[in-house]
Amino acid sequence: KMTSTGPVFYRGERVGLAGRVFRTFKFRSMVIDAEQQGGTSTHESDARITGIGEFLRRFKLDELPQLINVLIGDMSFVGPRPEVKKFVDMYTPEERLILTVRPGITDWSSIKFHNEGEIIAASGIADADEAYAKLIRPEKLRLQLKYVRERTLWMDIKIIFDTLATLFRTRAPLKL
């Protein structure tokens, strides 16, 4: 609201438990109608990202409103990250196993690909969705399937702590 017109929240459609489409809450970090101006994936220097949005994304603060999705039952703290329909439609029968658990705010792939925007930017592939599909999606799906097959309370606790450690380790401290 401080640097661009439009709503504070972004309400993107994602696919969750049992293939049900829901709207996820995030702080809006991009210009209005960003998905119509480009793909669903972004790289770190995407022109659609607002000034405040860059800060929010850097520290993953844009994800905080997903706690609302946890409270209303669309998501959990830990579980496979919810995906856009276009990529869920590409799931193999085996990959559809991911839809048997509630999606989460964080998972193993969130930790491994904490720098997804950097990976996409460094790929040299002009289409961010294509870069995501080739460089990130296969390993992300492997990690999500591993989570679904092996999940335990202890694993969820470990993922939460590893997520926090990754955020603190990989983000520069705030300069006041």
XYZ file of C-alpha atoms in Angstrom:
176
model
C 0.000 0.000 0.000
C 2.928 2.337 0.682
C 4.613 2.009 -2.720
C 2.006 0.665 -5.162
C -1.712 0.727 -5.700
C -3.801 -2.335 -5.043
C -4.653 -4.696 -2.211
C -2.270 -5.633 0.595
C -2.926 -9.344 0.099
C -2.305 -11.530 -2.918
C -4.828 -14.382 -3.119
C -3.354 -16.848 -5.601
C -5.104 -20.084 -6.454
C -3.259 -23.222 -5.396
C -4.109 -26.904 -5.330
C -4.254 -28.569 -1.941
C -5.484 -31.664 -0.165
C -7.382 -34.069 -2.450
C -6.805 -31.753 -5.422
C -9.076 -29.044 -4.009
C -8.314 -25.538 -5.289
C -8.040 -22.872 -2.587
C -6.842 -19.278 -2.387
C -3.642 -18.715 -0.469
C -2.995 -15.545 1.524
C 0.297 -13.730 0.954
C 1.400 -10.154 1.287
C 1.378 -8.782 -2.256
C 4.969 -8.380 -3.403
C 4.318 -7.784 -7.098
C 2.372 -5.346 -9.230
C -1.337 -5.881 -9.790
C -2.117 -8.630 -12.352
C 1.499 -9.842 -12.328
C 0.503 -13.355 -13.462
C -1.137 -11.898 -16.586
C 2.082 -9.965 -17.344
C 4.328 -13.001 -16.971
C 4.410 -16.557 -15.660
C 3.719 -17.893 -12.193
C 7.436 -18.329 -11.460
C 9.732 -15.381 -10.826
C 13.416 -14.662 -10.698
C 15.011 -12.345 -8.163
C 15.221 -9.339 -10.509
C 11.734 -9.723 -12.016
C 10.472 -6.248 -12.944
C 7.018 -7.121 -11.556
C 8.357 -7.207 -7.961
C 7.712 -3.971 -6.042
C 10.339 -2.256 -3.883
C 8.684 -3.352 -0.640
C 7.972 -6.714 -2.260
C 11.691 -7.319 -2.741
C 12.236 -6.862 1.004
C 9.245 -9.043 1.902
C 10.455 -11.839 -0.380
C 14.055 -11.653 0.788
C 13.033 -12.414 4.361
C 10.039 -14.600 3.396
C 7.715 -12.175 5.191
C 5.297 -12.335 2.254
C 4.482 -15.874 3.427
C 3.299 -14.880 6.941
C -0.381 -14.430 5.991
C -0.452 -18.128 5.117
C -0.988 -18.585 8.841
C -4.585 -17.601 7.992
C -4.701 -20.579 5.606
C -3.458 -22.774 8.460
C -6.178 -21.443 10.783
C -8.960 -22.060 8.249
C -7.660 -25.562 7.474
C -6.397 -25.160 3.895
C -2.764 -25.585 4.920
C -0.581 -26.841 7.760
C 2.742 -25.548 9.046
C 4.659 -28.378 7.362
C 3.774 -30.212 4.191
C 4.401 -30.087 0.459
C 4.180 -26.498 -0.777
C 0.874 -25.950 -2.585
C 1.305 -25.747 -6.337
C -0.471 -23.877 -9.125
C -2.955 -25.937 -11.135
C -0.880 -25.792 -14.317
C 1.917 -27.804 -12.662
C -0.424 -30.132 -10.716
C -2.066 -31.047 -14.025
C 1.349 -32.451 -15.057
C 1.569 -34.813 -12.042
C 2.107 -38.470 -12.781
C -0.127 -40.962 -10.941
C 2.727 -41.433 -8.433
C 3.132 -37.678 -7.895
C -0.593 -37.349 -7.127
C 0.327 -38.924 -3.772
C 1.422 -35.391 -2.804
C -2.244 -34.387 -2.797
C -3.041 -36.909 -0.027
C -1.647 -34.580 2.653
C -2.461 -30.993 3.544
C -0.007 -28.577 1.896
C 2.306 -26.638 4.179
C 4.050 -23.331 4.642
C 7.403 -25.113 4.563
C 8.893 -28.444 3.533
C 12.217 -29.991 2.487
C 12.016 -28.314 -0.920
C 11.463 -24.891 0.681
C 14.752 -25.372 2.494
C 16.678 -26.736 -0.484
C 15.324 -24.111 -2.897
C 15.301 -21.166 -0.488
C 17.005 -19.256 -3.307
C 14.614 -20.304 -6.085
C 14.614 -16.816 -7.638
C 18.417 -16.815 -7.837
C 18.450 -20.271 -9.459
C 15.925 -19.165 -12.059
C 17.798 -15.899 -12.736
C 21.164 -17.671 -13.105
C 19.748 -20.311 -15.457
C 19.882 -18.117 -18.524
C 16.430 -19.434 -19.473
C 14.257 -16.442 -20.391
C 10.948 -18.051 -19.384
C 10.882 -18.341 -15.584
C 8.229 -21.091 -15.662
C 10.386 -23.110 -18.051
C 13.433 -22.658 -15.791
C 11.362 -23.742 -12.769
C 10.050 -26.801 -14.628
C 13.526 -27.907 -15.721
C 15.732 -26.954 -12.757
C 13.579 -27.049 -9.636
C 10.375 -29.012 -10.150
C 11.864 -32.529 -10.548
C 13.823 -32.380 -7.279
C 10.984 -30.569 -5.519
C 8.604 -33.391 -6.438
C 11.119 -36.018 -5.293
C 11.468 -34.294 -1.905
C 7.712 -33.882 -1.537
C 7.088 -37.554 -2.278
C 9.786 -38.485 0.231
C 8.048 -36.309 2.841
C 4.618 -37.846 2.176
C 5.983 -41.395 2.457
C 8.148 -40.845 5.558
C 6.453 -38.070 7.523
C 6.479 -38.088 11.301
C 5.997 -35.474 14.015
C 9.764 -35.513 14.573
C 10.356 -34.817 10.865
C 7.917 -31.878 10.971
C 9.760 -30.410 13.956
C 13.086 -30.871 12.184
C 11.766 -29.152 9.040
C 10.531 -26.173 11.085
C 13.907 -25.763 12.799
C 15.833 -26.287 9.549
C 13.640 -23.675 7.854
C 14.380 -21.121 10.574
C 18.104 -21.949 10.490
C 18.153 -21.555 6.693
C 16.431 -18.173 6.916
C 18.920 -16.878 9.489
C 21.937 -18.394 7.731
C 21.149 -17.229 4.216
C 19.706 -13.743 4.751
C 21.869 -10.747 5.513
C 21.060 -9.081 8.823
C 18.962 -5.946 8.706
C 20.970 -2.751 8.402
C 19.485 -0.045 10.583
